[in-house]
């Protein structure tokens, strides 16, 4: 049976979150005067990303709420106690710089155009609808998706099968008729595969494949397919399109 719909992750899949986060934090650190104590930009950016990953893991595990993980990111990064209002204000100033760097990956619009008549589309993110709905509107792709589901409102997050199944139910399709595309090999790739979806791991890093990760071009419904560009997606879906070769996007 064929694939009728594609459910998408957003951050670092459709939207270049890593680049925007780094550019936004670089500008924010300069504006806040936080690079005057001998800390290099690269050191600060690495620390911010490590703290972000750790607090996201706490949020995904149910140890804190959405706003709490934001506040704790600020407190840990600055290394001092802040009131909720102070932490919120600091994070809001960062967000202003971060949003100024928002952009889609260059392979996103071409693949959405190529699949517009052959597949339905939805979004499943471990973020919040408040954040992601606005982001998709600013990026100009909100109307491309029939449904936008986020963990904060669902009450369950990837890689739990219930999160993927909720997105399939929103489309009225069984998991075997749905593909999921995401950038994280475990949260997205393995999670979607274990939930019974056709799983596609978009890995733009070109890094060596971990022992447990799928090889490039791996096929079958038991594990995620690994691709380096969304230009490769129509072939995996078996879509009848005129989409270009993978080298189209360099």
mmCIF file of C-alpha atoms in Angstrom:
data_model
loop_
_atom_site.group_PDB
_atom_site.id
_atom_site.type_symbol
_atom_site.label_atom_id
_atom_site.label_comp_id
_atom_site.label_asym_id
_atom_site.label_seq_id
_atom_site.Cartn_x
_atom_site.Cartn_y
_atom_site.Cartn_z
ATOM 1 C CA UNK A 1 0.000 0.000 0.000
ATOM 2 C CA UNK A 2 1.343 3.443 -0.923
ATOM 3 C CA UNK A 3 2.098 6.533 1.127
ATOM 4 C CA UNK A 4 -0.674 9.137 1.081
ATOM 5 C CA UNK A 5 0.708 11.776 3.422
ATOM 6 C CA UNK A 6 3.919 13.230 4.827
ATOM 7 C CA UNK A 7 4.171 14.490 8.395
ATOM 8 C CA UNK A 8 7.048 16.870 8.977
ATOM 9 C CA UNK A 9 9.228 17.920 11.863
ATOM 10 C CA UNK A 10 9.952 21.666 11.780
ATOM 11 C CA UNK A 11 13.181 22.699 13.508
ATOM 12 C CA UNK A 12 16.304 21.660 11.584
ATOM 13 C CA UNK A 13 14.079 19.831 9.070
ATOM 14 C CA UNK A 14 12.073 22.573 7.356
ATOM 15 C CA UNK A 15 13.425 25.533 9.292
ATOM 16 C CA UNK A 16 17.171 26.104 9.767
ATOM 17 C CA UNK A 17 16.925 26.352 13.545
ATOM 18 C CA UNK A 18 20.614 25.802 14.259
ATOM 19 C CA UNK A 19 21.758 28.647 12.000
ATOM 20 C CA UNK A 20 19.070 31.014 13.313
ATOM 21 C CA UNK A 21 19.824 30.114 16.931
ATOM 22 C CA UNK A 22 23.545 30.722 16.471
ATOM 23 C CA UNK A 23 23.054 34.004 14.608
ATOM 24 C CA UNK A 24 20.468 35.205 17.106
ATOM 25 C CA UNK A 25 22.532 34.284 20.156
ATOM 26 C CA UNK A 26 25.671 35.838 18.668
ATOM 27 C CA UNK A 27 23.848 39.159 18.219
ATOM 28 C CA UNK A 28 22.207 38.855 21.643
ATOM 29 C CA UNK A 29 25.478 38.174 23.470
ATOM 30 C CA UNK A 30 27.021 41.246 21.890
ATOM 31 C CA UNK A 31 24.020 43.403 22.787
ATOM 32 C CA UNK A 32 24.030 42.132 26.384
ATOM 33 C CA UNK A 33 27.764 42.743 26.814
ATOM 34 C CA UNK A 34 28.408 39.098 27.634
ATOM 35 C CA UNK A 35 31.534 38.732 25.517
ATOM 36 C CA UNK A 36 33.680 41.096 27.572
ATOM 37 C CA UNK A 37 34.948 38.571 30.111
ATOM 38 C CA UNK A 38 37.238 36.547 27.893
ATOM 39 C CA UNK A 39 34.565 34.142 26.636
ATOM 40 C CA UNK A 40 34.702 33.643 22.882
ATOM 41 C CA UNK A 41 31.593 33.653 20.728
ATOM 42 C CA UNK A 42 32.143 30.004 19.843
ATOM 43 C CA UNK A 43 32.474 28.977 23.498
ATOM 44 C CA UNK A 44 29.293 30.822 24.398
ATOM 45 C CA UNK A 45 27.371 29.369 21.468
ATOM 46 C CA UNK A 46 28.490 25.837 22.334
ATOM 47 C CA UNK A 47 27.469 26.296 25.961
ATOM 48 C CA UNK A 48 24.065 27.710 24.964
ATOM 49 C CA UNK A 49 23.372 24.745 22.693
ATOM 50 C CA UNK A 50 24.423 22.231 25.350
ATOM 51 C CA UNK A 51 22.154 23.884 27.914
ATOM 52 C CA UNK A 52 19.311 24.030 25.401
ATOM 53 C CA UNK A 53 19.631 20.308 24.654
ATOM 54 C CA UNK A 54 19.701 19.443 28.366
ATOM 55 C CA UNK A 55 16.647 21.553 29.206
ATOM 56 C CA UNK A 56 14.749 20.202 26.191
ATOM 57 C CA UNK A 57 15.432 16.698 27.480
ATOM 58 C CA UNK A 58 13.956 17.684 30.860
ATOM 59 C CA UNK A 59 10.909 19.134 29.131
ATOM 60 C CA UNK A 60 10.443 16.023 26.973
ATOM 61 C CA UNK A 61 10.663 13.871 30.122
ATOM 62 C CA UNK A 62 7.922 15.907 31.812
ATOM 63 C CA UNK A 63 10.273 17.353 34.441
ATOM 64 C CA UNK A 64 9.426 20.952 33.571
ATOM 65 C CA UNK A 65 6.895 22.851 31.475
ATOM 66 C CA UNK A 66 7.394 24.871 28.299
ATOM 67 C CA UNK A 67 8.035 28.208 29.971
ATOM 68 C CA UNK A 68 10.075 26.557 32.701
ATOM 69 C CA UNK A 69 12.615 25.111 30.286
ATOM 70 C CA UNK A 70 13.087 28.541 28.732
ATOM 71 C CA UNK A 71 13.673 30.177 32.123
ATOM 72 C CA UNK A 72 16.072 27.450 33.219
ATOM 73 C CA UNK A 73 18.081 27.804 30.013
ATOM 74 C CA UNK A 74 18.684 31.445 30.908
ATOM 75 C CA UNK A 75 19.473 30.786 34.582
ATOM 76 C CA UNK A 76 21.950 28.003 33.850
ATOM 77 C CA UNK A 77 23.610 29.952 31.040
ATOM 78 C CA UNK A 78 24.072 33.082 33.149
ATOM 79 C CA UNK A 79 24.919 31.085 36.273
ATOM 80 C CA UNK A 80 22.778 33.136 38.605
ATOM 81 C CA UNK A 81 19.358 33.190 40.195
ATOM 82 C CA UNK A 82 16.744 35.215 38.315
ATOM 83 C CA UNK A 83 13.075 35.838 38.923
ATOM 84 C CA UNK A 84 10.659 34.463 36.370
ATOM 85 C CA UNK A 85 10.104 37.970 35.028
ATOM 86 C CA UNK A 86 13.845 38.608 34.675
ATOM 87 C CA UNK A 87 14.444 35.282 32.918
ATOM 88 C CA UNK A 88 11.492 35.896 30.593
ATOM 89 C CA UNK A 89 12.736 39.376 29.698
ATOM 90 C CA UNK A 90 16.245 38.072 28.920
ATOM 91 C CA UNK A 91 14.858 35.284 26.750
ATOM 92 C CA UNK A 92 12.517 37.677 24.938
ATOM 93 C CA UNK A 93 15.468 39.899 24.025
ATOM 94 C CA UNK A 94 17.262 36.857 22.627
ATOM 95 C CA UNK A 95 14.146 35.837 20.651
ATOM 96 C CA UNK A 96 14.045 39.206 18.914
ATOM 97 C CA UNK A 97 17.548 38.562 17.498
ATOM 98 C CA UNK A 98 16.780 34.905 16.771
ATOM 99 C CA UNK A 99 13.626 35.675 14.779
ATOM 100 C CA UNK A 100 15.559 38.111 12.625
ATOM 101 C CA UNK A 101 17.567 35.148 11.289
ATOM 102 C CA UNK A 102 14.657 32.801 10.477
ATOM 103 C CA UNK A 103 14.857 30.987 7.123
ATOM 104 C CA UNK A 104 13.748 27.763 5.452
ATOM 105 C CA UNK A 105 16.336 25.351 4.113
ATOM 106 C CA UNK A 106 16.697 25.868 0.330
ATOM 107 C CA UNK A 107 15.402 22.356 -0.473
ATOM 108 C CA UNK A 108 12.072 22.822 1.343
ATOM 109 C CA UNK A 109 9.915 24.763 -1.111
ATOM 110 C CA UNK A 110 11.006 22.673 -4.129
ATOM 111 C CA UNK A 111 10.036 19.400 -2.439
ATOM 112 C CA UNK A 112 6.747 20.770 -1.112
ATOM 113 C CA UNK A 113 5.939 21.971 -4.632
ATOM 114 C CA UNK A 114 6.902 18.601 -6.091
ATOM 115 C CA UNK A 115 4.628 16.706 -3.681
ATOM 116 C CA UNK A 116 1.735 19.159 -3.589
ATOM 117 C CA UNK A 117 -0.583 17.051 -5.765
ATOM 118 C CA UNK A 118 0.611 13.590 -4.775
ATOM 119 C CA UNK A 119 0.641 13.770 -0.971
ATOM 120 C CA UNK A 120 -1.144 15.441 1.926
ATOM 121 C CA UNK A 121 0.992 17.240 4.506
ATOM 122 C CA UNK A 122 0.972 17.876 8.266
ATOM 123 C CA UNK A 123 3.404 18.879 11.009
ATOM 124 C CA UNK A 124 4.343 17.196 14.286
ATOM 125 C CA UNK A 125 6.769 19.101 16.532
ATOM 126 C CA UNK A 126 8.012 18.681 20.090
ATOM 127 C CA UNK A 127 7.595 22.431 20.558
ATOM 128 C CA UNK A 128 4.427 24.429 21.281
ATOM 129 C CA UNK A 129 1.702 25.495 18.860
ATOM 130 C CA UNK A 130 2.075 29.101 20.022
ATOM 131 C CA UNK A 131 5.647 29.106 18.732
ATOM 132 C CA UNK A 132 5.410 26.862 15.682
ATOM 133 C CA UNK A 133 2.148 28.182 14.224
ATOM 134 C CA UNK A 134 3.578 31.686 14.119
ATOM 135 C CA UNK A 135 6.904 30.436 12.783
ATOM 136 C CA UNK A 136 5.251 28.667 9.845
ATOM 137 C CA UNK A 137 3.247 31.806 9.059
ATOM 138 C CA UNK A 138 6.332 34.033 9.104
ATOM 139 C CA UNK A 139 8.167 31.545 6.875
ATOM 140 C CA UNK A 140 5.249 31.561 4.420
ATOM 141 C CA UNK A 141 4.405 27.835 4.512
ATOM 142 C CA UNK A 142 1.606 27.607 7.085
ATOM 143 C CA UNK A 143 -1.072 26.947 4.465
ATOM 144 C CA UNK A 144 0.895 23.982 3.081
ATOM 145 C CA UNK A 145 -0.175 21.816 6.047
ATOM 146 C CA UNK A 146 -3.583 20.358 6.879
ATOM 147 C CA UNK A 147 -2.750 19.893 10.544
ATOM 148 C CA UNK A 148 -0.139 21.306 12.919
ATOM 149 C CA UNK A 149 0.344 19.333 16.119
ATOM 150 C CA UNK A 150 2.773 20.127 18.938
ATOM 151 C CA UNK A 151 3.786 18.258 22.065
ATOM 152 C CA UNK A 152 2.917 21.076 24.461
ATOM 153 C CA UNK A 153 -0.752 20.834 23.479
ATOM 154 C CA UNK A 154 -0.859 17.076 22.802
ATOM 155 C CA UNK A 155 0.526 16.213 26.217
ATOM 156 C CA UNK A 156 2.853 13.641 24.638
ATOM 157 C CA UNK A 157 6.080 14.122 22.718
ATOM 158 C CA UNK A 158 8.207 12.246 20.207
ATOM 159 C CA UNK A 159 9.564 9.570 20.266
ATOM 160 C CA UNK A 160 6.422 8.207 21.956
ATOM 161 C CA UNK A 161 4.295 6.317 19.429
ATOM 162 C CA UNK A 162 1.204 8.157 20.717
ATOM 163 C CA UNK A 163 2.542 11.443 19.341
ATOM 164 C CA UNK A 164 2.992 10.035 15.842
ATOM 165 C CA UNK A 165 -0.365 8.252 15.985
ATOM 166 C CA UNK A 166 -2.115 11.484 16.996
ATOM 167 C CA UNK A 167 -0.767 13.139 13.848
ATOM 168 C CA UNK A 168 -1.924 10.215 11.705
ATOM 169 C CA UNK A 169 -5.376 10.396 13.310
ATOM 170 C CA UNK A 170 -5.549 14.110 12.500
ATOM 171 C CA UNK A 171 -5.208 13.121 8.845
ATOM 172 C CA UNK A 172 -7.576 10.173 9.168
ATOM 173 C CA UNK A 173 -4.908 7.753 7.957
ATOM 174 C CA UNK A 174 -3.307 4.626 9.452
ATOM 175 C CA UNK A 175 0.447 4.887 10.206
ATOM 176 C CA UNK A 176 1.366 2.527 7.356
ATOM 177 C CA UNK A 177 0.032 5.095 4.870
ATOM 178 C CA UNK A 178 2.051 7.961 6.321
ATOM 179 C CA UNK A 179 5.707 9.020 6.118
ATOM 180 C CA UNK A 180 7.467 11.079 8.766
ATOM 181 C CA UNK A 181 10.459 13.317 7.988
ATOM 182 C CA UNK A 182 12.686 14.620 10.782
ATOM 183 C CA UNK A 183 16.304 15.477 11.570
ATOM 184 C CA UNK A 184 16.904 13.514 14.783
ATOM 185 C CA UNK A 185 17.903 9.864 14.219
ATOM 186 C CA UNK A 186 16.264 8.613 17.430
ATOM 187 C CA UNK A 187 13.479 11.051 18.355
ATOM 188 C CA UNK A 188 12.288 11.360 14.747
ATOM 189 C CA UNK A 189 13.843 8.492 12.817
ATOM 190 C CA UNK A 190 13.578 5.582 15.215
ATOM 191 C CA UNK A 191 10.464 6.958 16.903
ATOM 192 C CA UNK A 192 8.490 7.155 13.662
ATOM 193 C CA UNK A 193 9.691 3.735 12.518
ATOM 194 C CA UNK A 194 8.707 2.113 15.813
ATOM 195 C CA UNK A 195 5.281 3.776 15.535
ATOM 196 C CA UNK A 196 4.724 2.072 12.173
ATOM 197 C CA UNK A 197 5.260 5.024 9.846
ATOM 198 C CA UNK A 198 7.599 5.152 6.862
ATOM 199 C CA UNK A 199 10.447 6.963 8.591
ATOM 200 C CA UNK A 200 12.848 9.326 6.819
ATOM 201 C CA UNK A 201 15.815 10.820 8.654
ATOM 202 C CA UNK A 202 17.107 13.992 6.982
ATOM 203 C CA UNK A 203 20.803 14.242 7.892
ATOM 204 C CA UNK A 204 22.388 17.312 6.340
ATOM 205 C CA UNK A 205 25.537 17.074 8.474
ATOM 206 C CA UNK A 206 27.294 14.390 6.442
ATOM 207 C CA UNK A 207 28.751 13.093 9.720
ATOM 208 C CA UNK A 208 29.787 9.432 10.065
ATOM 209 C CA UNK A 209 26.807 7.180 10.712
ATOM 210 C CA UNK A 210 26.549 5.854 14.309
ATOM 211 C CA UNK A 211 26.595 2.073 14.603
ATOM 212 C CA UNK A 212 22.879 1.959 15.383
ATOM 213 C CA UNK A 213 21.883 4.400 12.643
ATOM 214 C CA UNK A 214 20.727 3.399 9.152
ATOM 215 C CA UNK A 215 23.044 3.626 6.191
ATOM 216 C CA UNK A 216 22.351 6.115 3.426
ATOM 217 C CA UNK A 217 19.630 4.852 1.137
ATOM 218 C CA UNK A 218 18.570 2.098 3.527
ATOM 219 C CA UNK A 219 15.168 0.714 2.608
ATOM 220 C CA UNK A 220 12.391 -1.147 4.311
ATOM 221 C CA UNK A 221 9.760 -0.316 6.924
ATOM 222 C CA UNK A 222 11.740 -1.565 9.964
ATOM 223 C CA UNK A 223 13.996 1.486 10.313
ATOM 224 C CA UNK A 224 14.478 5.028 9.062
ATOM 225 C CA UNK A 225 15.755 5.879 5.597
ATOM 226 C CA UNK A 226 18.706 8.281 5.774
ATOM 227 C CA UNK A 227 18.869 11.103 3.220
ATOM 228 C CA UNK A 228 21.165 14.086 2.849
ATOM 229 C CA UNK A 229 18.716 16.355 1.031
ATOM 230 C CA UNK A 230 14.949 16.609 0.732
ATOM 231 C CA UNK A 231 15.502 16.273 -3.006
ATOM 232 C CA UNK A 232 15.803 12.536 -2.333
ATOM 233 C CA UNK A 233 12.408 12.266 -0.647
ATOM 234 C CA UNK A 234 10.126 11.783 -3.690
ATOM 235 C CA UNK A 235 12.054 8.663 -4.705
ATOM 236 C CA UNK A 236 11.581 7.124 -1.261
ATOM 237 C CA UNK A 237 7.883 7.969 -1.326
ATOM 238 C CA UNK A 238 7.527 6.525 -4.798
ATOM 239 C CA UNK A 239 6.034 9.837 -5.877
ATOM 240 C CA UNK A 240 5.295 10.410 -9.563
ATOM 241 C CA UNK A 241 6.878 13.864 -9.871
ATOM 242 C CA UNK A 242 9.286 15.703 -12.140
ATOM 243 C CA UNK A 243 11.491 16.630 -9.215
ATOM 244 C CA UNK A 244 15.164 17.052 -10.050
ATOM 245 C CA UNK A 245 18.055 14.806 -9.151
ATOM 246 C CA UNK A 246 19.485 14.988 -5.617
ATOM 247 C CA UNK A 247 22.376 17.102 -6.902
ATOM 248 C CA UNK A 248 19.939 19.936 -7.738
ATOM 249 C CA UNK A 249 20.600 21.537 -4.359
ATOM 250 C CA UNK A 250 24.305 20.884 -4.230
#
